[in-house]
Amino acid sequence: MEEQQSPFQAAIKPGLTIGLVSLALTFIAYFIDSSLLGSAWFGLVALVMFFVLIIYFGTQYRTELGGFMSFGTAFNFSFVTMVISGLISLIGQLLLFHVIDPSLAGVLADQAFETSLSMMEKFGQDPDAMDPAMLEEIRKSTAGSFTLAGQIKSFGVGLIVYAIIALILGAILKKRDKSLDY
């Protein structure tokens, strides 16, 4: 009889796969038009792909376990998968923003700043009426998210987001054996 993998062992291959797919999408978008990396729809497509692939790999793992999986196992599998794929994406982004195209971070920071200003206008705030020091602080904060420290800090915050998403995915992927209820 074959020994079953722990959720941590089972999450390695899907984590690597999702991370590499995410990295490939990032570089494809970069080569097509680097401004795509700052667009909301690209982020939405990446998020949907992320969910779909984790659910796909999670159901495969559940089948491997005999068709049933506890919430804790599903949570651990999902969280470790996301952490591994997040690390791969972080490494790829560090390479992209600091080695391949160091000017890209500035371009995306400016794009994000302009998007922030347009959102303020949609909610009734006139950016021209704002204190110039406050606008400069928003610009610095936006640019800071593309630095090495900013990206590492974002990954740290991302771990909290991964845990929340893993809770949701754990609830989706769990399936208990009702025959054991008696």
mmCIF file of C-alpha atoms in Angstrom:
data_model
loop_
_atom_site.group_PDB
_atom_site.id
_atom_site.type_symbol
_atom_site.label_atom_id
_atom_site.label_comp_id
_atom_site.label_asym_id
_atom_site.label_seq_id
_atom_site.Cartn_x
_atom_site.Cartn_y
_atom_site.Cartn_z
ATOM 1 C CA MET A 1 0.000 0.000 0.000
ATOM 2 C CA GLU A 2 1.272 3.410 -0.972
ATOM 3 C CA GLU A 3 1.965 5.890 1.828
ATOM 4 C CA GLN A 4 -0.087 9.086 1.719
ATOM 5 C CA GLN A 5 1.649 12.427 1.519
ATOM 6 C CA SER A 6 1.206 15.014 4.236
ATOM 7 C CA PRO A 7 -0.493 18.274 3.176
ATOM 8 C CA PHE A 8 2.913 19.954 3.272
ATOM 9 C CA GLN A 9 4.520 17.400 0.955
ATOM 10 C CA ALA A 10 1.503 17.375 -1.354
ATOM 11 C CA ALA A 11 1.529 21.187 -1.634
ATOM 12 C CA ILE A 12 5.078 21.456 -2.975
ATOM 13 C CA LYS A 13 4.389 20.445 -6.585
ATOM 14 C CA PRO A 14 1.161 22.500 -6.928
ATOM 15 C CA GLY A 15 2.873 25.473 -5.280
ATOM 16 C CA LEU A 16 5.756 25.289 -7.737
ATOM 17 C CA THR A 17 3.343 24.869 -10.658
ATOM 18 C CA ILE A 18 1.116 27.799 -9.653
ATOM 19 C CA GLY A 19 4.147 29.981 -8.930
ATOM 20 C CA LEU A 20 5.682 29.238 -12.322
ATOM 21 C CA VAL A 21 2.354 29.811 -14.115
ATOM 22 C CA SER A 22 1.978 33.127 -12.276
ATOM 23 C CA LEU A 23 5.521 34.072 -13.169
ATOM 24 C CA ALA A 24 4.953 33.140 -16.809
ATOM 25 C CA LEU A 25 1.804 35.293 -16.940
ATOM 26 C CA THR A 26 3.701 38.195 -15.391
ATOM 27 C CA PHE A 27 6.512 37.986 -17.932
ATOM 28 C CA ILE A 28 4.112 37.500 -20.854
ATOM 29 C CA ALA A 29 2.196 40.604 -19.772
ATOM 30 C CA TYR A 30 5.489 42.467 -19.362
ATOM 31 C CA PHE A 31 6.654 41.564 -22.872
ATOM 32 C CA ILE A 32 3.271 42.391 -24.443
ATOM 33 C CA ASP A 33 2.804 45.720 -22.642
ATOM 34 C CA SER A 34 4.345 46.450 -19.270
ATOM 35 C CA SER A 35 1.406 48.683 -18.296
ATOM 36 C CA LEU A 36 -0.726 45.520 -18.127
ATOM 37 C CA LEU A 37 1.057 44.651 -14.880
ATOM 38 C CA GLY A 38 -0.603 47.625 -13.206
ATOM 39 C CA SER A 39 -4.092 47.050 -14.575
ATOM 40 C CA ALA A 40 -6.921 45.864 -12.372
ATOM 41 C CA TRP A 41 -8.191 43.270 -14.829
ATOM 42 C CA PHE A 42 -4.775 41.587 -14.995
ATOM 43 C CA GLY A 43 -4.812 41.284 -11.203
ATOM 44 C CA LEU A 44 -8.347 39.901 -11.323
ATOM 45 C CA VAL A 45 -7.421 37.320 -13.966
ATOM 46 C CA ALA A 46 -4.396 36.269 -11.898
ATOM 47 C CA LEU A 47 -6.532 35.956 -8.750
ATOM 48 C CA VAL A 48 -9.167 33.828 -10.504
ATOM 49 C CA MET A 49 -6.447 31.624 -11.993
ATOM 50 C CA PHE A 50 -4.918 31.292 -8.525
ATOM 51 C CA PHE A 51 -8.220 30.118 -7.007
ATOM 52 C CA VAL A 52 -9.047 27.747 -9.866
ATOM 53 C CA LEU A 53 -5.633 26.065 -9.804
ATOM 54 C CA ILE A 54 -5.601 25.632 -6.017
ATOM 55 C CA ILE A 55 -9.104 24.137 -6.088
ATOM 56 C CA TYR A 56 -8.060 21.846 -8.938
ATOM 57 C CA PHE A 57 -4.930 20.623 -7.148
ATOM 58 C CA GLY A 58 -6.817 20.438 -3.849
ATOM 59 C CA THR A 59 -9.497 18.172 -5.306
ATOM 60 C CA GLN A 60 -6.759 15.995 -6.794
ATOM 61 C CA TYR A 61 -5.148 15.709 -3.353
ATOM 62 C CA ARG A 62 -8.527 14.959 -1.751
ATOM 63 C CA THR A 63 -9.064 12.161 -4.296
ATOM 64 C CA GLU A 64 -5.595 10.841 -3.499
ATOM 65 C CA LEU A 65 -6.612 10.734 0.175
ATOM 66 C CA GLY A 66 -9.635 8.580 -0.611
ATOM 67 C CA GLY A 67 -12.180 11.263 -1.448
ATOM 68 C CA PHE A 68 -12.319 12.883 1.982
ATOM 69 C CA MET A 69 -10.297 15.653 3.558
ATOM 70 C CA SER A 70 -10.651 17.490 6.853
ATOM 71 C CA PHE A 71 -10.798 21.271 7.023
ATOM 72 C CA GLY A 72 -7.386 21.384 8.715
ATOM 73 C CA THR A 73 -5.754 19.297 5.999
ATOM 74 C CA ALA A 74 -7.392 21.408 3.274
ATOM 75 C CA PHE A 75 -6.293 24.622 5.009
ATOM 76 C CA ASN A 76 -2.688 23.411 5.393
ATOM 77 C CA PHE A 77 -2.553 22.244 1.772
ATOM 78 C CA SER A 78 -3.950 25.554 0.471
ATOM 79 C CA PHE A 79 -1.777 27.760 2.677
ATOM 80 C CA VAL A 80 1.492 25.960 1.912
ATOM 81 C CA THR A 81 0.648 25.953 -1.801
ATOM 82 C CA MET A 82 0.097 29.713 -1.735
ATOM 83 C CA VAL A 83 3.259 30.398 0.281
ATOM 84 C CA ILE A 84 5.404 28.412 -2.162
ATOM 85 C CA SER A 85 3.817 30.053 -5.210
ATOM 86 C CA GLY A 86 4.113 33.460 -3.520
ATOM 87 C CA LEU A 87 7.829 32.945 -2.908
ATOM 88 C CA ILE A 88 8.362 32.037 -6.553
ATOM 89 C CA SER A 89 6.397 35.102 -7.658
ATOM 90 C CA LEU A 90 8.369 37.302 -5.255
ATOM 91 C CA ILE A 91 11.675 36.049 -6.646
ATOM 92 C CA GLY A 92 10.435 36.613 -10.203
ATOM 93 C CA GLN A 93 9.233 40.132 -9.415
ATOM 94 C CA LEU A 94 12.500 40.995 -7.698
ATOM 95 C CA LEU A 95 14.333 39.868 -10.824
ATOM 96 C CA LEU A 96 11.960 41.811 -13.070
ATOM 97 C CA PHE A 97 12.013 45.073 -11.080
ATOM 98 C CA HIS A 98 15.663 45.092 -10.006
ATOM 99 C CA VAL A 99 17.619 43.186 -12.658
ATOM 100 C CA ILE A 100 15.725 42.927 -15.951
ATOM 101 C CA ASP A 101 14.026 46.346 -16.024
ATOM 102 C CA PRO A 102 14.797 48.622 -13.062
ATOM 103 C CA SER A 103 12.841 51.487 -14.668
ATOM 104 C CA LEU A 104 9.635 49.407 -14.680
ATOM 105 C CA ALA A 105 9.068 49.987 -10.966
ATOM 106 C CA GLY A 106 8.916 53.749 -11.531
ATOM 107 C CA VAL A 107 6.541 53.391 -14.453
ATOM 108 C CA LEU A 108 4.189 51.132 -12.487
ATOM 109 C CA ALA A 109 4.421 53.382 -9.417
ATOM 110 C CA ASP A 110 3.395 56.385 -11.542
ATOM 111 C CA GLN A 111 0.551 54.353 -13.056
ATOM 112 C CA ALA A 112 -0.641 53.299 -9.583
ATOM 113 C CA PHE A 113 -0.440 56.912 -8.370
ATOM 114 C CA GLU A 114 -2.525 58.122 -11.315
ATOM 115 C CA THR A 115 -5.046 55.345 -10.660
ATOM 116 C CA SER A 116 -5.257 56.454 -7.017
ATOM 117 C CA LEU A 117 -5.920 60.035 -8.092
ATOM 118 C CA SER A 118 -8.649 58.976 -10.521
ATOM 119 C CA MET A 119 -10.271 56.869 -7.779
ATOM 120 C CA MET A 120 -10.233 59.912 -5.479
ATOM 121 C CA GLU A 121 -11.968 61.939 -8.183
ATOM 122 C CA LYS A 122 -14.633 59.244 -8.608
ATOM 123 C CA PHE A 123 -15.363 59.434 -4.885
ATOM 124 C CA GLY A 124 -15.659 63.223 -4.976
ATOM 125 C CA GLN A 125 -12.185 64.227 -3.736
ATOM 126 C CA ASP A 126 -10.470 66.841 -5.895
ATOM 127 C CA PRO A 127 -6.747 65.939 -5.997
ATOM 128 C CA ASP A 128 -5.917 69.549 -6.953
ATOM 129 C CA ALA A 129 -7.446 70.731 -3.669
ATOM 130 C CA MET A 130 -5.289 68.354 -1.623
ATOM 131 C CA ASP A 131 -2.178 69.440 0.222
ATOM 132 C CA PRO A 132 0.851 68.953 -2.075
ATOM 133 C CA ALA A 133 2.749 67.330 0.811
ATOM 134 C CA MET A 134 -0.010 64.737 1.139
ATOM 135 C CA LEU A 135 0.103 64.009 -2.592
ATOM 136 C CA GLU A 136 3.887 63.635 -2.397
ATOM 137 C CA GLU A 137 3.480 61.223 0.535
ATOM 138 C CA ILE A 138 1.032 59.126 -1.520
ATOM 139 C CA ARG A 139 3.502 59.143 -4.422
ATOM 140 C CA LYS A 140 6.405 58.064 -2.160
ATOM 141 C CA SER A 141 4.311 55.343 -0.563
ATOM 142 C CA THR A 142 3.289 54.017 -3.981
ATOM 143 C CA ALA A 143 6.887 54.044 -5.236
ATOM 144 C CA GLY A 144 8.075 52.422 -2.001
ATOM 145 C CA SER A 145 5.985 49.340 -2.657
ATOM 146 C CA PHE A 146 8.238 48.496 -5.623
ATOM 147 C CA THR A 147 11.512 48.631 -3.675
ATOM 148 C CA LEU A 148 13.189 45.493 -2.354
ATOM 149 C CA ALA A 149 12.031 46.237 1.199
ATOM 150 C CA GLY A 150 8.562 47.159 -0.045
ATOM 151 C CA GLN A 151 8.168 43.904 -1.939
ATOM 152 C CA ILE A 152 9.343 41.831 1.022
ATOM 153 C CA LYS A 153 6.982 43.755 3.306
ATOM 154 C CA SER A 154 4.153 43.169 0.824
ATOM 155 C CA PHE A 155 4.912 39.444 0.899
ATOM 156 C CA GLY A 156 4.702 39.524 4.698
ATOM 157 C CA VAL A 157 1.289 41.176 4.515
ATOM 158 C CA GLY A 158 0.435 38.694 1.770
ATOM 159 C CA LEU A 159 0.956 35.845 4.238
ATOM 160 C CA ILE A 160 -1.998 37.165 6.227
ATOM 161 C CA VAL A 161 -4.066 37.384 3.045
ATOM 162 C CA TYR A 162 -2.954 33.853 2.105
ATOM 163 C CA ALA A 163 -4.167 32.586 5.478
ATOM 164 C CA ILE A 164 -7.588 34.174 4.946
ATOM 165 C CA ILE A 165 -7.840 32.764 1.425
ATOM 166 C CA ALA A 166 -6.690 29.364 2.727
ATOM 167 C CA LEU A 167 -9.557 29.444 5.239
ATOM 168 C CA ILE A 168 -12.005 29.983 2.384
ATOM 169 C CA LEU A 169 -10.367 27.308 0.228
ATOM 170 C CA GLY A 170 -10.247 24.922 3.192
ATOM 171 C CA ALA A 171 -14.006 25.290 3.544
ATOM 172 C CA ILE A 172 -14.464 24.664 -0.184
ATOM 173 C CA LEU A 173 -12.111 21.660 -0.375
ATOM 174 C CA LYS A 174 -13.062 19.835 2.826
ATOM 175 C CA LYS A 175 -15.279 16.821 2.553
ATOM 176 C CA ARG A 176 -16.039 14.604 5.482
ATOM 177 C CA ASP A 177 -16.940 10.935 5.421
ATOM 178 C CA LYS A 178 -20.573 10.868 6.541
ATOM 179 C CA SER A 179 -20.444 7.118 7.019
ATOM 180 C CA LEU A 180 -18.370 7.748 10.155
ATOM 181 C CA ASP A 181 -21.196 9.752 11.785
ATOM 182 C CA TYR A 182 -22.801 6.665 13.377
#
